[in-house]
């Protein structure tokens, strides 16, 4: 009888192969006192471990073919840079010297302190960047205690064609395993927004996280099926199931080849309705991927990355430089720049630490900016000045009330007057939009649609807040459901309000980038999507195959249902319409 193990599918596709478990369980680190006369020896041992970790990462990077996407090598470069950061190299040495503890414990203590900082961040995406610290720390810890890292170059067993099972994988390990020819991977921990998940999607490698696999379920050498689309791992497979999955796999490979032909094709439905298909980017390096995928523009540029991993705050000129580079790279295509969406506390080096018991509901995004005008004003000036050089739009995150919006508009007008007084150019008609991420904002969508030039539905936070779950917590991610009837009603309210006020509306969350929901969203009236560059071809294909004239009856039934199972089944049926 086929065994089915469920997890969170983070990268679609089917992989079939023999299972190979990597011994990468969580490390147990214990405190040990170091005699005063041996302290410098312990410091030297820590430095050797850091040096060895760097050499390992450089070896992994050098083993990846030059033709490999920059997205992949960037992950490894990021970890190499982190190993140069004093927070992970000098600070543990200070702990060894002052606390007379072993190197492993000093590094663990430093990791725990840094992890707390990330845990207090509000943005789920940024919060998952704690994974990068864990990956770097774990690599050093394994060297200190004499263990090998997963996917080490001297791995004796052959990994080609295998489906790797592991407790967790960092991006460097996943990149190396892909280079060694694995068919896919399954981990016990991890979330859909981790760098490893992003990497898996970039590589097109099927993957599942959060499965909580135990050894008795799967043995090394067992033939298993990894269904990344459904988040399933199958073992003890009967012949008919195996034959069916081989058929599906052949169809998917053929489909992927066909999708790349869509780059220069317009995003138009089968009944000739044009759709705007934009890309979400966070780094200037992502722009290349957006252009290669034929994006109509940038629908979401996350500016918080200019403020991260540094001890100071970028000034107006530095921010302007980045925005101008973005505009030049997009060569006349529209660019929507989102203002700072960081949480409370200390992401910006100059901020003072605050006690925030629930940061997701605390001083974040526009609340933070309005609470710290000196942080916000330079960004407003930089975005407005950039608007003189190209088709820029400004987007405000996490709006929740009219008074909040009124204050933002007042500030923008003040900054415009200052720029005019300073003799600096800007677009006087710069479109200003807002993100609908809070249920209260969705319920008040008519207000925001009336006062703003455009809206964008941020489904990641909207779903999180509507369902009261932390989607980075793998113990509750099973509750994260974009098709929850309450979520669909909120999305429909926003779209209807925008149609009533003739205000453009887009969606820029993960839901927009999942082609399983494209027909549903088109049927609900959405005509602008902003998606990760890696999802753009699949969403465009779904748009071009959709005849919106056939959707209305099905959409009404879906939105009238209160049964999540019925909704999921109805959406599956919707995707089979021709």
XYZ file of N, CA, C and O in Angstrom, residues 24-208:
740
model
N 21.919 14.876 8.749
C 22.112 16.304 9.034
C 21.189 16.774 10.156
O 20.715 17.892 10.146
N 20.928 15.871 11.090
C 20.033 16.234 12.182
C 20.516 17.449 12.961
O 21.650 17.896 12.823
N 19.639 17.981 13.785
C 19.986 19.172 14.550
C 21.156 18.880 15.481
O 21.232 17.819 16.093
N 22.044 19.816 15.571
C 23.221 19.639 16.416
C 22.871 19.910 17.879
O 22.086 20.805 18.177
N 23.466 19.124 18.767
C 23.300 19.377 20.189
C 24.593 20.011 20.696
O 25.653 19.389 20.660
N 24.477 21.227 21.135
C 25.645 21.983 21.588
C 25.558 22.156 23.099
O 24.522 22.595 23.623
N 26.611 21.802 23.787
C 26.631 21.899 25.246
C 27.691 22.913 25.684
O 28.724 23.079 25.036
N 27.411 23.546 26.808
C 28.367 24.520 27.341
C 29.507 23.792 28.042
O 29.274 22.800 28.761
N 30.699 24.253 27.796
C 31.868 23.680 28.478
C 32.794 24.825 28.875
O 33.036 25.740 28.075
N 33.290 24.773 30.128
C 34.183 25.825 30.615
C 35.598 25.582 30.101
O 36.061 24.435 30.009
N 36.277 26.652 29.753
C 37.652 26.568 29.258
C 38.572 27.220 30.298
O 38.351 28.368 30.707
N 39.605 26.494 30.781
C 40.537 27.095 31.749
C 41.197 28.342 31.179
O 41.410 28.437 29.954
N 41.495 29.265 32.058
C 42.030 30.558 31.626
C 43.262 30.406 30.744
O 43.428 31.106 29.748
N 44.139 29.443 31.087
C 45.378 29.298 30.337
C 45.165 28.716 28.932
O 46.083 28.739 28.101
N 43.949 28.190 28.662
C 43.685 27.589 27.344
C 42.754 28.451 26.473
O 42.332 28.027 25.396
N 42.435 29.644 26.958
C 41.489 30.495 26.242
C 41.981 30.812 24.828
O 41.240 30.708 23.846
N 43.235 31.205 24.706
C 43.724 31.588 23.373
C 43.794 30.377 22.438
O 43.642 30.527 21.215
N 44.009 29.180 22.998
C 43.958 27.972 22.164
C 42.538 27.767 21.619
O 42.353 27.359 20.467
N 41.537 28.050 22.476
C 40.145 27.894 22.044
C 39.795 28.927 20.969
O 39.083 28.623 20.006
N 40.316 30.141 21.144
C 40.110 31.177 20.130
C 40.718 30.733 18.797
O 40.107 30.868 17.722
N 41.912 30.156 18.873
C 42.572 29.694 17.646
C 41.766 28.567 16.999
O 41.644 28.494 15.768
N 41.178 27.695 17.816
C 40.356 26.597 17.273
C 39.124 27.156 16.551
O 38.745 26.681 15.472
N 38.529 28.190 17.136
C 37.366 28.819 16.489
C 37.776 29.459 15.162
O 37.083 29.309 14.144
N 38.910 30.156 15.177
C 39.345 30.815 13.934
C 39.629 29.790 12.837
O 39.334 30.015 11.665
N 40.217 28.641 13.228
C 40.477 27.600 12.224
C 39.173 27.063 11.640
O 39.077 26.788 10.445
N 38.160 26.930 12.490
C 36.865 26.416 12.013
C 36.229 27.391 11.022
O 35.680 26.982 9.989
N 36.298 28.683 11.334
C 35.746 29.687 10.416
C 36.504 29.653 9.090
O 35.898 29.704 7.999
N 37.830 29.546 9.181
C 38.643 29.491 7.961
C 38.271 28.271 7.117
O 38.096 28.368 5.888
N 38.111 27.115 7.777
C 37.741 25.891 7.051
C 36.367 26.032 6.418
O 36.145 25.601 5.272
N 35.429 26.647 7.138
C 34.077 26.851 6.591
C 34.138 27.715 5.338
O 33.449 27.447 4.350
N 34.961 28.764 5.392
C 35.107 29.616 4.202
C 35.664 28.811 3.033
O 35.197 28.924 1.896
N 36.678 27.997 3.312
C 37.289 27.198 2.248
C 36.271 26.229 1.655
O 36.245 25.996 0.444
N 35.432 25.640 2.517
C 34.393 24.730 2.018
C 33.438 25.442 1.073
O 33.116 24.949 -0.012
N 32.985 26.620 1.493
C 32.029 27.357 0.657
C 32.664 27.789 -0.664
O 32.025 27.732 -1.721
N 33.922 28.210 -0.601
C 34.605 28.602 -1.844
C 34.751 27.403 -2.774
O 34.599 27.525 -4.001
N 35.009 26.224 -2.185
C 35.130 25.014 -3.002
C 33.797 24.677 -3.661
O 33.745 24.276 -4.830
N 32.704 24.845 -2.891
C 31.373 24.587 -3.467
C 31.106 25.562 -4.607
O 30.654 25.194 -5.685
N 31.431 26.836 -4.341
C 31.181 27.838 -5.389
C 31.988 27.537 -6.638
O 31.500 27.659 -7.766
N 33.244 27.124 -6.453
C 34.094 26.841 -7.607
C 33.658 25.596 -8.374
O 34.013 25.409 -9.532
N 32.899 24.730 -7.703
C 32.481 23.487 -8.356
C 31.216 23.686 -9.197
O 30.824 22.798 -9.946
N 30.579 24.853 -9.056
C 29.356 25.115 -9.819
C 29.727 25.656 -11.192
O 30.538 26.569 -11.302
N 29.148 25.111 -12.257
C 29.499 25.567 -13.609
C 29.291 27.066 -13.777
O 28.375 27.648 -13.185
N 30.128 27.699 -14.612
C 30.036 29.146 -14.820
C 28.691 29.557 -15.398
O 28.223 30.664 -15.191
N 28.075 28.653 -16.149
C 26.797 28.989 -16.797
C 25.633 29.016 -15.817
O 24.532 29.435 -16.166
N 25.885 28.594 -14.566
C 24.804 28.557 -13.583
C 24.297 29.965 -13.297
O 25.064 30.926 -13.276
N 22.977 30.067 -13.077
C 22.360 31.376 -12.834
C 23.035 32.115 -11.678
O 23.420 31.518 -10.675
N 23.135 33.443 -11.840
C 23.718 34.265 -10.769
C 22.903 34.178 -9.495
O 23.421 34.359 -8.398
N 21.593 33.872 -9.615
C 20.750 33.744 -8.426
C 21.321 32.700 -7.471
O 21.227 32.813 -6.254
N 21.906 31.653 -8.046
C 22.388 30.536 -7.237
C 23.705 30.897 -6.566
O 23.883 30.718 -5.363
N 24.647 31.397 -7.350
C 25.940 31.737 -6.755
C 25.817 32.895 -5.766
O 26.606 32.997 -4.842
N 24.826 33.754 -5.963
C 24.640 34.871 -5.032
C 24.363 34.379 -3.611
O 24.784 34.999 -2.635
N 23.628 33.264 -3.483
C 23.355 32.722 -2.164
C 24.669 32.373 -1.454
O 24.862 32.659 -0.276
N 25.555 31.713 -2.196
C 26.825 31.296 -1.592
C 27.679 32.523 -1.283
O 28.323 32.595 -0.229
N 27.683 33.494 -2.182
C 28.450 34.717 -1.922
C 27.944 35.422 -0.662
O 28.736 35.978 0.111
N 26.631 35.401 -0.486
C 26.053 36.027 0.720
C 26.582 35.352 1.975
O 26.968 36.011 2.953
N 26.641 34.025 1.961
C 27.131 33.312 3.136
C 28.634 33.541 3.339
O 29.104 33.617 4.474
N 29.363 33.680 2.257
C 30.790 33.994 2.393
C 30.970 35.368 3.031
O 31.839 35.558 3.894
N 30.139 36.324 2.622
C 30.227 37.664 3.215
C 29.871 37.630 4.694
O 30.481 38.323 5.515
N 28.887 36.802 5.054
C 28.498 36.703 6.459
C 29.651 36.166 7.301
O 29.779 36.508 8.476
N 30.483 35.321 6.696
C 31.631 34.791 7.449
C 32.730 35.823 7.634
O 33.710 35.566 8.324
N 32.601 36.973 6.964
C 33.533 38.081 7.188
C 32.966 39.065 8.210
O 33.657 39.976 8.640
N 31.687 38.898 8.566
C 31.015 39.848 9.454
C 31.460 39.628 10.891
O 31.463 38.507 11.398
N 31.785 40.728 11.545
C 32.279 40.636 12.919
C 31.233 40.057 13.877
O 31.584 39.495 14.919
N 29.943 40.189 13.528
C 28.901 39.648 14.402
C 29.000 38.128 14.517
O 28.542 37.538 15.494
N 29.562 37.491 13.504
C 29.690 36.039 13.533
C 31.126 35.568 13.718
O 31.362 34.383 13.903
N 32.068 36.468 13.614
C 33.471 36.059 13.753
C 34.131 36.672 14.992
O 34.684 35.953 15.820
N 34.045 37.993 15.150
C 34.710 38.645 16.291
C 33.906 38.472 17.585
O 34.489 38.232 18.664
N 32.564 38.595 17.479
C 31.747 38.539 18.693
C 31.888 37.204 19.447
O 32.017 37.203 20.686
N 31.872 36.049 18.769
C 32.079 34.794 19.509
C 33.443 34.740 20.208
O 33.574 34.166 21.304
N 34.453 35.336 19.613
C 35.785 35.344 20.247
C 35.737 36.146 21.546
O 36.323 35.752 22.571
N 35.020 37.263 21.511
C 34.874 38.057 22.739
C 34.176 37.247 23.830
O 34.514 37.324 25.015
N 33.172 36.456 23.402
C 32.463 35.619 24.383
C 33.408 34.566 24.975
O 33.368 34.280 26.179
N 34.225 33.956 24.130
C 35.165 32.940 24.629
C 36.085 33.565 25.680
O 36.330 32.989 26.748
N 36.569 34.769 25.381
C 37.531 35.416 26.268
C 36.875 35.909 27.562
O 37.460 35.808 28.636
N 35.670 36.431 27.462
C 35.041 37.005 28.656
C 34.270 35.987 29.476
O 34.194 36.083 30.691
N 33.653 34.988 28.778
C 32.823 34.012 29.495
C 33.548 32.703 29.746
O 33.004 31.792 30.375
N 34.768 32.570 29.197
C 35.579 31.357 29.372
C 34.784 30.104 28.959
O 34.810 29.092 29.645
N 34.055 30.214 27.855
C 33.260 29.078 27.366
C 33.904 28.511 26.106
O 34.763 29.150 25.478
N 33.459 27.308 25.719
C 34.003 26.691 24.519
C 33.502 27.427 23.276
O 32.499 28.157 23.320
N 34.179 27.198 22.147
C 33.850 27.908 20.915
C 32.444 27.584 20.442
O 31.715 28.463 19.962
N 32.043 26.302 20.558
C 30.704 25.917 20.101
C 29.622 26.694 20.856
O 28.650 27.171 20.270
N 29.812 26.804 22.185
C 28.809 27.491 23.001
C 28.814 28.996 22.726
O 27.763 29.640 22.674
N 29.997 29.560 22.532
C 30.087 30.994 22.235
C 29.367 31.313 20.929
O 28.631 32.307 20.834
N 29.549 30.451 19.932
C 28.892 30.680 18.644
C 27.384 30.484 18.763
O 26.595 31.245 18.190
N 26.985 29.478 19.530
C 25.543 29.247 19.730
C 24.898 30.453 20.424
O 23.815 30.910 20.038
N 25.563 30.976 21.461
C 25.011 32.121 22.194
C 24.877 33.335 21.287
O 23.872 34.057 21.331
N 25.894 33.539 20.444
C 25.832 34.665 19.515
C 24.713 34.467 18.497
O 23.974 35.396 18.155
N 24.570 33.236 18.016
C 23.490 32.921 17.054
C 22.123 33.207 17.680
O 21.233 33.782 17.042
N 21.933 32.754 18.924
C 20.641 32.934 19.588
C 20.296 34.413 19.728
O 19.134 34.815 19.572
N 21.301 35.232 20.016
C 21.056 36.665 20.164
C 20.661 37.286 18.831
O 19.727 38.083 18.753
N 21.362 36.899 17.762
C 21.024 37.422 16.436
C 19.657 36.924 15.982
O 18.874 37.653 15.375
N 19.358 35.646 16.283
C 18.077 35.069 15.856
C 16.915 35.804 16.492
O 15.863 35.985 15.869
N 17.092 36.244 17.730
C 16.019 36.973 18.404
C 15.703 38.276 17.675
O 14.547 38.679 17.563
N 16.757 38.900 17.148
C 16.555 40.134 16.390
C 15.674 39.861 15.182
O 14.716 40.590 14.903
N 15.956 38.788 14.457
C 15.168 38.468 13.257
C 13.761 38.020 13.633
O 12.803 38.306 12.923
N 13.632 37.300 14.744
C 12.301 36.839 15.161
C 11.360 38.003 15.425
O 10.146 37.881 15.281
N 11.922 39.146 15.823
C 11.096 40.294 16.166
C 10.727 41.131 14.953
O 9.995 42.102 15.066
N 11.226 40.751 13.784
C 10.864 41.498 12.579
C 9.441 41.144 12.176
O 8.980 40.034 12.375
N 8.781 42.098 11.550
C 7.375 41.919 11.200
C 7.184 41.249 9.854
O 6.307 40.440 9.670
N 8.006 41.618 8.882
C 7.844 41.085 7.540
C 8.224 39.604 7.527
O 9.357 39.250 7.844
N 7.281 38.724 7.152
C 7.584 37.287 7.151
C 8.771 36.944 6.272
O 9.553 36.059 6.599
N 8.904 37.653 5.138
C 10.023 37.364 4.247
C 11.348 37.675 4.942
O 12.270 36.870 4.952
N 11.422 38.861 5.544
C 12.673 39.242 6.197
C 12.952 38.363 7.397
O 14.108 38.039 7.692
N 11.897 37.941 8.094
C 12.090 37.110 9.274
C 12.760 35.782 8.915
O 13.525 35.228 9.696
N 12.467 35.281 7.717
C 13.065 34.013 7.322
C 14.546 34.146 6.967
O 15.201 33.145 6.728
N 15.052 35.379 6.917
C 16.488 35.552 6.657
C 17.318 35.045 7.828
O 18.519 34.916 7.732
N 16.665 34.727 8.932
C 17.359 34.077 10.040
C 17.954 32.755 9.572
O 18.957 32.286 10.101
N 17.332 32.157 8.560
C 17.833 30.894 8.015
C 19.284 31.028 7.566
O 20.076 30.100 7.710
N 19.630 32.179 6.989
C 20.995 32.362 6.500
C 21.991 32.295 7.645
O 23.064 31.712 7.522
N 21.628 32.924 8.771
C 22.515 32.861 9.939
C 22.656 31.426 10.410
O 23.755 30.938 10.689
N 21.534 30.714 10.478
C 21.579 29.321 10.931
C 22.447 28.460 10.013
O 23.194 27.600 10.474
N 22.338 28.677 8.719
C 23.122 27.867 7.780
C 24.627 28.099 7.964
O 25.417 27.165 7.956
N 25.002 29.372 8.137
C 26.426 29.678 8.314
C 26.919 29.143 9.660
O 27.983 28.511 9.745
N 26.131 29.370 10.706
C 26.526 28.909 12.035
C 26.630 27.382 12.075
O 27.578 26.813 12.626
N 25.670 26.695 11.460
C 25.688 25.228 11.471
C 26.927 24.689 10.764
O 27.533 23.708 11.211
N 27.305 25.324 9.675
C 28.503 24.856 8.957
C 29.728 24.954 9.863
O 30.556 24.038 9.928
N 29.854 26.081 10.574
C 31.007 26.245 11.469
C 30.915 25.267 12.639
O 31.919 24.659 13.039
N 29.693 25.099 13.178
C 29.513 24.182 14.315
C 29.908 22.757 13.939
O 30.530 22.040 14.725
N 29.520 22.317 12.744
C 29.853 20.944 12.325
C 31.362 20.755 12.244
O 31.881 19.682 12.552
N 32.052 21.778 11.808
C 33.523 21.677 11.752
C 34.091 21.597 13.167
O 34.995 20.796 13.450
N 33.534 22.395 14.061
C 34.039 22.394 15.442
C 33.851 21.040 16.113
O 34.695 20.601 16.907
N 32.745 20.361 15.817
C 32.494 19.075 16.478
C 32.890 17.889 15.601
O 32.659 16.738 15.966
N 33.453 18.204 14.415
C 34.016 17.139 13.596
C 33.038 16.405 12.715
O 33.310 15.280 12.274
N 31.875 17.036 12.379
C 30.915 16.405 11.466
C 31.054 16.984 10.075
O 31.500 18.113 9.884
N 30.596 16.205 9.063
C 30.578 16.690 7.687
C 29.284 17.452 7.438
O 28.259 17.161 8.036
N 29.347 18.417 6.513
C 28.130 19.104 6.086
C 27.391 18.255 5.069
O 27.988 17.439 4.378
N 26.069 18.448 4.992
C 25.276 17.716 4.016
C 25.758 18.025 2.611
O 26.060 19.153 2.275
N 25.847 16.978 1.794
C 26.247 17.178 0.406
C 27.718 17.498 0.260
O 28.135 18.107 -0.711
N 28.531 17.113 1.244
C 29.955 17.391 1.173
C 30.555 16.771 -0.078
O 30.113 15.741 -0.567
N 31.596 17.435 -0.587
C 32.161 17.012 -1.860
C 32.705 15.595 -1.816
O 32.802 14.917 -2.828
N 33.074 15.110 -0.615
C 33.646 13.774 -0.539
C 32.590 12.733 -0.174
O 32.907 11.653 0.309
N 31.308 13.078 -0.394
C 30.237 12.135 -0.108
C 30.505 10.844 -0.859
O 30.686 10.847 -2.071
N 30.509 9.709 -0.120
C 30.903 8.462 -0.755
C 29.793 7.919 -1.654
O 30.043 7.364 -2.702
N 28.556 8.046 -1.211
C 27.494 7.473 -2.017
C 27.169 8.367 -3.203
O 27.351 9.566 -3.181
N 26.708 7.761 -4.256
C 26.348 8.514 -5.452
C 24.970 9.112 -5.289
O 24.015 8.431 -4.955
N 24.863 10.415 -5.517
C 23.589 11.094 -5.307
C 22.815 11.318 -6.601
O 21.662 11.725 -6.555
N 23.435 11.069 -7.738
C 22.775 11.360 -9.013
C 21.444 10.612 -9.126
O 21.377 9.399 -8.931
N 20.408 11.378 -9.439
C 19.083 10.786 -9.635
C 18.331 10.480 -8.354
O 17.200 10.000 -8.402
N 18.915 10.779 -7.206
C 18.255 10.455 -5.939
C 17.323 11.594 -5.504
O 17.415 12.728 -5.985
N 16.426 11.228 -4.607
C 15.618 12.243 -3.917
C 16.155 12.315 -2.496
O 16.059 11.343 -1.736
N 16.746 13.430 -2.185
C 17.453 13.584 -0.911
C 16.465 13.931 0.206
O 15.621 14.822 0.044
N 16.573 13.225 1.313
C 15.775 13.493 2.511
C 16.714 14.049 3.569
O 17.751 13.444 3.852
N 16.375 15.166 4.143
C 17.271 15.792 5.112
C 16.452 16.540 6.154
O 15.285 16.856 5.936
N 17.073 16.791 7.280
C 16.397 17.622 8.282
C 16.223 19.035 7.733
O 15.159 19.628 7.813
N 17.303 19.568 7.138
C 17.256 20.903 6.555
C 18.405 21.013 5.566
O 19.387 20.260 5.652
N 18.301 21.913 4.627
C 19.378 22.176 3.675
C 19.549 23.680 3.568
O 18.561 24.419 3.497
N 20.810 24.129 3.524
C 21.015 25.541 3.261
C 21.194 25.746 1.759
O 21.359 24.771 1.013
N 21.156 26.987 1.271
C 21.238 27.210 -0.175
C 22.495 26.634 -0.814
O 22.439 26.077 -1.914
N 23.639 26.753 -0.121
C 24.879 26.220 -0.687
C 24.794 24.710 -0.844
O 25.206 24.147 -1.866
N 24.252 24.053 0.165
C 24.110 22.600 0.086
C 23.141 22.204 -1.025
O 23.395 21.273 -1.792
N 22.037 22.934 -1.133
C 21.065 22.619 -2.186
C 21.678 22.836 -3.565
O 21.450 22.039 -4.486
N 22.479 23.909 -3.712
C 23.117 24.173 -5.005
C 24.097 23.060 -5.358
O 24.153 22.595 -6.495
N 24.869 22.625 -4.355
C 25.840 21.558 -4.625
C 25.122 20.246 -4.935
O 25.518 19.511 -5.850
N 24.079 19.948 -4.201
C 23.329 18.706 -4.453
C 22.719 18.727 -5.856
O 22.706 17.704 -6.552
N 22.232 19.887 -6.276
C 21.688 19.979 -7.630
C 22.784 19.729 -8.652
O 22.578 19.049 -9.662
N 23.989 20.258 -8.374
C 25.125 20.041 -9.273
C 25.511 18.569 -9.304
O 26.015 18.066 -10.324
N 25.289 17.861 -8.188
C 25.603 16.436 -8.136
C 24.495 15.582 -8.761
O 24.584 14.366 -8.750
N 23.451 16.236 -9.265
C 22.463 15.528 -10.076
C 21.280 14.954 -9.341
O 20.599 14.064 -9.871
N 20.975 15.466 -8.123
C 19.802 14.924 -7.440
C 18.531 15.324 -8.191
O 18.498 16.312 -8.920
N 17.479 14.523 -8.018
C 16.223 14.786 -8.726
C 15.323 15.736 -7.950
O 14.435 16.379 -8.537
N 15.517 15.832 -6.649
C 14.708 16.706 -5.815
C 15.096 16.500 -4.368
O 15.937 15.657 -4.044
N 14.489 17.309 -3.476
C 14.794 17.107 -2.061
C 13.565 17.336 -1.195
O 12.618 18.043 -1.591
N 13.615 16.700 -0.023
C 12.528 16.798 0.956
C 13.170 17.066 2.306
O 14.105 16.359 2.698
N 12.700 18.085 3.006
C 13.267 18.358 4.327
C 12.172 18.328 5.396
O 11.003 18.541 5.103
N 12.616 18.067 6.600
C 11.679 18.031 7.716
C 11.274 19.435 8.150
O 10.149 19.667 8.578
N 12.202 20.375 8.062
C 11.905 21.744 8.490
C 11.952 22.664 7.280
O 12.083 22.223 6.141
N 11.860 23.974 7.539
C 11.932 24.947 6.457
C 10.569 25.500 6.095
O 9.537 24.945 6.448
N 10.589 26.638 5.381
C 9.351 27.294 4.995
C 9.394 27.745 3.548
O 10.457 27.734 2.914
N 8.260 28.168 3.013
C 8.182 28.530 1.587
C 8.906 29.809 1.215
O 9.065 30.099 0.035
N 9.340 30.605 2.231
C 10.010 31.866 1.914
C 11.500 31.831 2.193
O 12.164 32.854 2.106
N 12.036 30.669 2.557
C 13.464 30.592 2.847
C 14.264 30.748 1.560
O 13.758 30.544 0.452
N 15.532 31.104 1.696
C 16.393 31.209 0.522
C 16.517 29.862 -0.179
O 16.612 29.808 -1.407
N 16.522 28.775 0.594
C 16.600 27.455 -0.030
C 15.364 27.205 -0.884
O 15.456 26.643 -1.983
N 14.196 27.634 -0.412
C 12.971 27.470 -1.195
C 13.027 28.311 -2.466
O 12.664 27.853 -3.553
N 13.499 29.542 -2.328
C 13.628 30.416 -3.497
C 14.594 29.813 -4.500
O 14.361 29.803 -5.715
N 15.696 29.265 -3.965
C 16.695 28.640 -4.827
C 16.105 27.442 -5.570
O 16.318 27.269 -6.773
N 15.356 26.609 -4.856
C 14.752 25.425 -5.487
C 13.842 25.841 -6.635
O 13.860 25.231 -7.712
N 13.059 26.904 -6.420
C 12.181 27.380 -7.491
C 13.005 27.917 -8.658
O 12.673 27.703 -9.821
N 14.103 28.627 -8.326
C 14.952 29.184 -9.373
C 15.584 28.070 -10.203
O 15.738 28.196 -11.421
N 15.942 26.969 -9.546
C 16.558 25.838 -10.234
C 15.529 24.974 -10.955
O 15.893 24.121 -11.768
N 14.256 25.177 -10.633
C 13.229 24.303 -11.196
C 13.334 22.895 -10.645
O 12.981 21.923 -11.318
N 13.816 22.776 -9.400
C 14.027 21.464 -8.786
C 12.861 21.151 -7.836
O 12.629 21.891 -6.873
N 12.097 20.072 -8.079
C 10.984 19.747 -7.178
C 11.447 19.624 -5.732
O 12.504 19.025 -5.458
N 10.657 20.169 -4.802
C 11.078 20.141 -3.400
C 9.877 20.311 -2.480
O 8.903 20.976 -2.825
N 9.995 19.689 -1.306
C 8.969 19.780 -0.263
C 9.679 20.055 1.063
O 10.754 19.512 1.320
